[in-house]
Each structure stands twice: as structure tokens, then as C-alpha cells.
Amino acid sequence: MVLLPARVGALAAGLCRGLARTSHRISAVRRCNLAACSSKYVLSQIHPMWQQPIAVPGGHCQSPIDIVVRKSVFDSALKPLATDYDPETCQQIWNNGYSFLVEYDDSADKSTLKGGPLQDQFRLCQFHFHWGESNAWGSEHTVDRRLFPAELHLVHWNSDKYSLFEEAVSGDNGLAVIGVFLKVGKRHEGLQKLVDALPAIRHKGSVVEFTRFDPACLLPSNTEDYWTYHGSLTTPPLTESVTWIVMKQHIEVSHDQLAVFRSLLFTSAEEEVQKSMVNNFRVQQPLCGRTVRSSFTSFLQEAASADVNKQPH
């Protein structure tokens, strides 16, 4: 079984299976305030999802954000993450017209996330990436306004509290998303199996079977250092149900591997004008008083603490 049209129809009911769904509620789109965007990047180049008014439910806990390291608050109570992924639960890859989704069987607690800032157990639903048309930008989150070429999101839902992903999407403490920055460097061997499969889903709506892929290979070697905050999905319906866990350490991928991402298309094979799948990220959102916690002590915090300790008492 290669093409799975029936499965696509079912997947479209949920956000992870239908990220391109829009809403009729209207509010203003916030423009990008990053220097790299204003100097070189034009908002009109963004995917059509962001070229029209969109709904922002609540609007005060939206994602993505810029993580300001010196303003993050060290929390010694934050635990190490505990991921237990079963490669056998990997099912397929789907080009949904905005990104590509690698989807997992989440009918049982076989691929799970615990620990970190989480009190409950969460099931892996899918992972996907956001990337730019060049290596100068592409990530959704930034660190001290630093942009990365791409960002990985591993999406999990709270199976202790909810019975279905669709319930968790709009529920309190419903989702947990691990974010990992990608940096251009050496070839990522674990990613290559996925890269080799991407040409088969070049067009929007394409679905191919994809099995026995361990998402743990895409995590950095150090998963103990991370930032966490309360936020939202970065695609409609933008529900503010997400505990974000953004890794401090990035992973390296080659320029050629990212080039395959950029060879995908926003458009279906039937469309007359074909559009490259690039710049599929949402612009930065205001923090609105939220606290970003860190599981580690930043260099600046350590230096400040050292200065205080040197002072006479």
C-alpha cells in the first residue's frame, strides 16, 4: 500500500493531520520584527496560509517566540526528558501542502514522552519541520534573535488526560512539542532514510508508506538542557494548549539534505503553477508576560552569580 487516500481523509479531521485548515474568525496578522526578515525577506513570499487574516484564540500565549537567554529563569525542578519511541509505530509520510508529516500510530502508549516539565505521559503523534528558502532563516523559534535554517517539531498529546488527539488539541495541558534547531554542517546519517523518501511526496496530497523510523535519532545528544514555556500551535487553529520544550543543542544536517526539503512543493500535481515548499514558518509572536524557564544555568547567570559570590559580605 503506497497511496492512502482514505487515511488522508481521516487525518484531515485533526490538526496534526490537517495543518492547512483555516478559520472564519478574524484578527490581524503580526508582522515579523527580526532584522533578517526586514532586510532580506518579504512577507508576501510566505505561504498563503499567512497572507490573510487568521484566528488567534486568546492571543496572549501564542507561538513561536524569541527566547531571550538572559531573561530565561533557571528552574532546578525541571527534570530530564524521558523519551521511549518504538520505531515500529512509524506509519507514513504526508505532504499536506504546508510541510511534510511523518506520522505514528498513537492508538496506544508505544511511543511516549515523559519527564521534563511534564507531569503526565504524552504519545507521539507526528513530527515535521519548518525551513527557509536559504540557510539564513527558517526556524520558527529563535534564541537571542538568532535564526536557524530549519526547526524540527515532535508533536505529542496527553494520553493520561485525553482519549484522542483531537480532544487534546484544544484541551488544557493537551500537547507537548519538542523543538530542535537544525544547523548546516555535516550530513545527518539518521535523517538520510527520511530524505531518500521525500521525492515520492513532492506534491501536495501525496502520502507514502514509511516504516521503522526511530525519531530519537533526530534528538541532540544532550536532551537535558532545554527551555520550556506555555504556548500555542504555530498553525491554525493556533490553540494555546502546548507545553513547548525547545532544545538548547542543535543537530547538524547537510546543505544537500536541506535542499531536498526545498524541492518539495506547496502545490498538487494538477495545479498549473507549481510553488516550492519554502518559508513554511510562522512569524514571531509577543511574549505577553510569559516566563521562559530553563533546565540549565546560562553562562550570564553563572557569571552574575560568581560576581556576587566574590563580593565581601
Coordinates of N, CA, C and O in Angstrom, one line a residue, residues 47-133:
H47 N 3.9 31.4 2.7 CA 2.8 30.5 2.2 C 1.5 31.2 2.4 O 1.3 32.0 3.3
P48 N 0.5 31.0 1.5 CA -0.8 31.7 1.5 C -1.5 31.6 2.9 O -2.4 32.4 3.1
M49 N -1.2 30.6 3.7 CA -1.8 30.5 5.0 C -1.7 31.8 5.8 O -2.6 32.1 6.6
W50 N -0.6 32.5 5.6 CA -0.3 33.7 6.4 C -0.5 35.0 5.6 O -0.1 36.0 6.0
Q51 N -1.1 34.9 4.4 CA -1.4 36.1 3.7 C -2.8 36.6 3.8 O -3.2 37.5 3.1
Q52 N -3.5 36.1 4.8 CA -4.8 36.6 5.1 C -5.1 36.6 6.6 O -4.3 36.0 7.3
P53 N -6.1 37.3 7.0 CA -6.4 37.3 8.5 C -6.6 35.9 9.0 O -7.2 35.1 8.3
I54 N -6.2 35.7 10.2 CA -6.3 34.4 10.8 C -6.8 34.5 12.3 O -6.7 35.6 12.9
A55 N -7.4 33.5 12.8 CA -7.8 33.5 14.2 C -6.7 33.3 15.1 O -5.8 32.5 14.9
V56 N -6.7 34.1 16.2 CA -5.7 33.9 17.3 C -6.5 33.7 18.6 O -6.9 34.7 19.2
P57 N -6.9 32.5 18.9 CA -7.7 32.2 20.1 C -7.0 32.7 21.4 O -5.9 32.3 21.7
G58 N -7.6 33.6 22.1 CA -7.0 34.2 23.3 C -5.9 35.2 22.9 O -6.0 36.4 23.2
G59 N -4.9 34.8 22.2 CA -3.9 35.7 21.6 C -2.8 36.1 22.6 O -1.9 36.8 22.1
H60 N -2.8 35.6 23.8 CA -1.8 36.0 24.8 C -0.7 35.0 25.0 O 0.3 35.2 25.7
C61 N -0.9 33.8 24.5 CA 0.1 32.7 24.7 C 0.4 32.1 23.3 O 0.4 30.8 23.2
Q62 N 0.7 32.9 22.4 CA 1.0 32.4 21.0 C 2.4 32.0 20.8 O 3.3 32.6 21.4
S63 N 2.6 31.2 19.8 CA 4.0 30.7 19.4 C 4.2 30.9 17.9 O 3.2 30.9 17.2
P64 N 5.4 31.0 17.5 CA 6.7 30.9 18.2 C 7.1 32.2 18.8 O 6.5 33.3 18.6
I65 N 8.2 32.2 19.6 CA 8.7 33.3 20.3 C 10.2 33.4 20.1 O 10.9 32.4 19.7
D66 N 10.8 34.6 20.5 CA 12.2 34.7 20.6 C 12.6 34.4 22.0 O 12.0 35.0 23.0
I67 N 13.5 33.4 22.2 CA 13.9 33.1 23.6 C 15.1 34.0 23.9 O 16.2 33.9 23.3
V68 N 14.9 34.9 24.9 CA 16.0 35.7 25.4 C 16.7 35.0 26.5 O 16.1 34.9 27.6
V69 N 17.9 34.6 26.3 CA 18.6 33.7 27.2 C 18.7 34.4 28.6 O 18.5 33.8 29.6
R70 N 19.1 35.7 28.7 CA 19.4 36.3 30.0 C 18.1 36.5 30.7 O 18.1 36.7 32.0
K71 N 16.9 36.5 30.1 CA 15.6 36.6 30.7 C 15.0 35.3 31.1 O 13.9 35.3 31.8
S72 N 15.6 34.2 30.6 CA 15.0 32.9 31.0 C 15.3 32.6 32.5 O 16.3 33.1 33.0
V73 N 14.4 31.9 33.1 CA 14.5 31.6 34.5 C 14.9 30.2 34.8 O 14.2 29.3 34.4
F74 N 16.1 30.0 35.4 CA 16.5 28.6 35.7 C 15.6 28.0 36.8 O 15.3 28.6 37.8
D75 N 15.1 26.8 36.5 CA 14.2 26.1 37.4 C 14.9 24.7 37.7 O 14.9 23.8 36.9
S76 N 15.4 24.6 38.9 CA 16.1 23.4 39.3 C 15.1 22.2 39.4 O 15.6 21.0 39.5
A77 N 13.8 22.4 39.4 CA 12.8 21.3 39.5 C 12.6 20.7 38.2 O 12.0 19.6 38.1
L78 N 13.1 21.3 37.1 CA 12.9 20.7 35.7 C 13.7 19.4 35.6 O 14.9 19.4 35.8
K79 N 13.0 18.3 35.2 CA 13.6 17.0 35.2 C 14.2 16.8 33.8 O 13.8 17.4 32.8
P80 N 15.1 15.7 33.6 CA 15.5 15.3 32.3 C 14.3 14.7 31.5 O 13.3 14.2 32.1
L81 N 14.3 14.9 30.2 CA 13.3 14.3 29.4 C 13.4 12.8 29.4 O 14.5 12.2 29.4
A82 N 12.3 12.1 29.2 CA 12.3 10.6 29.1 C 11.5 10.2 27.9 O 10.3 10.2 27.9
T83 N 12.2 10.0 26.8 CA 11.5 9.5 25.5 C 11.7 8.0 25.4 O 12.7 7.5 25.6
D84 N 10.6 7.4 25.0 CA 10.6 6.0 24.7 C 9.8 5.7 23.4 O 8.6 5.5 23.4
Y85 N 10.5 5.8 22.3 CA 10.0 5.7 21.0 C 10.1 4.3 20.4 O 11.2 3.8 20.5
D86 N 9.1 3.8 19.8 CA 9.1 2.5 19.2 C 9.1 2.7 17.7 O 8.0 3.2 17.1
P87 N 10.2 2.5 17.0 CA 10.2 2.7 15.5 C 9.1 1.9 14.8 O 8.7 2.3 13.7
E88 N 8.6 0.8 15.3 CA 7.6 0.1 14.7 C 6.2 0.8 14.6 O 5.4 0.4 13.8
T89 N 6.1 1.9 15.3 CA 4.8 2.7 15.3 C 4.8 3.7 14.1 O 3.8 4.3 13.8
C90 N 6.0 3.8 13.4 CA 6.0 4.8 12.3 C 5.2 4.2 11.1 O 5.3 3.0 10.8
Q91 N 4.4 5.1 10.5 CA 3.4 4.6 9.5 C 3.6 5.2 8.1 O 3.6 4.5 7.1
Q92 N 3.8 6.5 8.0 CA 3.7 7.1 6.7 C 4.2 8.5 6.7 O 4.4 9.1 7.8
I93 N 4.5 9.1 5.5 CA 4.8 10.5 5.3 C 3.7 11.1 4.5 O 3.3 10.5 3.5
W94 N 3.4 12.3 4.8 CA 2.3 13.0 4.1 C 2.7 14.4 3.8 O 3.1 15.2 4.7
N95 N 2.6 14.9 2.5 CA 2.7 16.3 2.2 C 1.4 16.9 2.3 O 0.5 16.6 1.4
N96 N 1.2 17.7 3.3 CA -0.2 18.3 3.5 C -0.3 19.7 2.9 O -1.3 20.4 3.2
G97 N 0.7 20.1 2.1 CA 0.6 21.4 1.4 C 1.2 22.5 2.2 O 1.2 23.7 1.8
Y98 N 1.8 22.2 3.4 CA 2.4 23.2 4.2 C 3.8 22.7 4.7 O 4.7 23.5 4.8
S99 N 3.9 21.5 5.0 CA 5.1 20.8 5.4 C 4.9 19.3 5.0 O 4.0 19.0 4.3
F100 N 5.8 18.5 5.5 CA 5.6 17.0 5.4 C 5.5 16.5 6.8 O 6.3 16.9 7.7
L101 N 4.6 15.6 7.0 CA 4.4 15.0 8.3 C 4.8 13.5 8.3 O 4.3 12.8 7.5
V102 N 5.6 13.1 9.3 CA 5.9 11.7 9.5 C 5.1 11.3 10.6 O 5.2 11.8 11.8
E103 N 4.1 10.4 10.3 CA 3.1 10.1 11.3 C 3.2 8.7 11.9 O 3.7 7.8 11.3
Y104 N 2.8 8.6 13.2 CA 3.0 7.5 14.0 C 1.6 6.9 14.6 O 0.7 7.7 14.7
D105 N 1.6 5.6 14.8 CA 0.4 5.0 15.4 C 0.3 5.5 16.8 O 1.2 5.1 17.6
D106 N -0.7 6.2 17.2 CA -0.8 6.7 18.5 C -2.1 6.2 19.2 O -2.6 6.8 20.1
S107 N -2.4 5.0 18.9 CA -3.6 4.3 19.5 C -3.3 3.7 20.8 O -4.2 3.2 21.5
A108 N -2.0 3.6 21.2 CA -1.6 3.0 22.4 C -0.3 3.7 22.9 O 0.3 4.4 22.1
D109 N 0.1 3.5 24.1 CA 1.3 4.1 24.7 C 2.5 3.4 24.3 O 3.2 2.8 25.1
K110 N 2.8 3.4 23.0 CA 4.0 2.7 22.5 C 5.2 3.7 22.2 O 6.3 3.2 22.3
S111 N 4.9 4.9 21.8 CA 6.0 5.9 21.6 C 5.6 7.1 22.5 O 4.6 7.8 22.2
T112 N 6.3 7.3 23.5 CA 5.9 8.2 24.6 C 7.0 9.2 25.0 O 8.2 9.0 24.8
L113 N 6.5 10.3 25.6 CA 7.4 11.3 26.2 C 6.9 11.5 27.6 O 5.7 11.7 27.9
K114 N 7.8 11.6 28.6 CA 7.5 11.9 30.0 C 8.7 12.8 30.5 O 9.7 13.0 29.8
G115 N 8.6 13.2 31.7 CA 9.6 13.9 32.4 C 9.7 15.4 31.9 O 8.7 15.9 31.4
G116 N 10.8 16.0 32.1 CA 11.0 17.4 31.7 C 10.0 18.2 32.6 O 9.9 18.0 33.8
P117 N 9.3 19.1 32.0 CA 8.3 19.9 32.7 C 6.9 19.2 32.8 O 6.0 19.8 33.4
L118 N 6.8 18.0 32.3 CA 5.5 17.3 32.2 C 5.2 16.5 33.4 O 6.1 15.8 33.9
Q119 N 4.0 16.5 33.8 CA 3.5 15.7 34.9 C 2.8 14.4 34.4 O 2.8 13.4 35.1
D120 N 2.4 14.4 33.1 CA 1.7 13.3 32.6 C 2.5 12.6 31.5 O 3.6 13.1 31.1
Q121 N 1.9 11.5 30.9 CA 2.6 10.9 29.8 C 1.9 11.3 28.5 O 0.7 11.5 28.4
F122 N 2.8 11.5 27.5 CA 2.3 12.0 26.2 C 2.7 11.1 25.1 O 3.8 10.5 25.1
R123 N 1.8 10.8 24.1 CA 2.1 9.9 23.0 C 2.5 10.7 21.8 O 2.0 11.8 21.5
L124 N 3.5 10.2 21.1 CA 4.0 10.8 19.8 C 2.9 10.6 18.8 O 2.5 9.5 18.5
C125 N 2.6 11.7 18.1 CA 1.6 11.7 17.0 C 2.3 11.8 15.7 O 2.0 11.1 14.8
Q126 N 3.2 12.8 15.6 CA 3.9 13.0 14.3 C 5.1 14.0 14.6 O 5.2 14.6 15.6
F127 N 5.9 14.0 13.6 CA 6.9 15.1 13.6 C 7.0 15.7 12.2 O 6.6 15.1 11.2
H128 N 7.4 17.0 12.2 CA 7.5 17.7 10.9 C 8.6 18.8 11.1 O 9.1 19.0 12.2
F129 N 8.9 19.5 10.0 CA 9.9 20.5 10.0 C 9.4 21.8 9.5 O 8.4 21.9 8.7
H130 N 10.0 22.9 9.8 CA 9.8 24.2 9.2 C 11.2 24.7 8.7 O 12.2 24.5 9.3
W131 N 11.2 25.3 7.5 CA 12.5 25.7 6.9 C 12.4 26.9 6.0 O 11.3 27.2 5.5
G132 N 13.5 27.5 5.7 CA 13.5 28.7 4.8 C 14.0 28.4 3.4 O 14.5 27.3 3.1
E133 N 14.0 29.4 2.6 CA 14.4 29.3 1.2 C 16.0 29.3 1.2 O 16.6 29.0 0.1

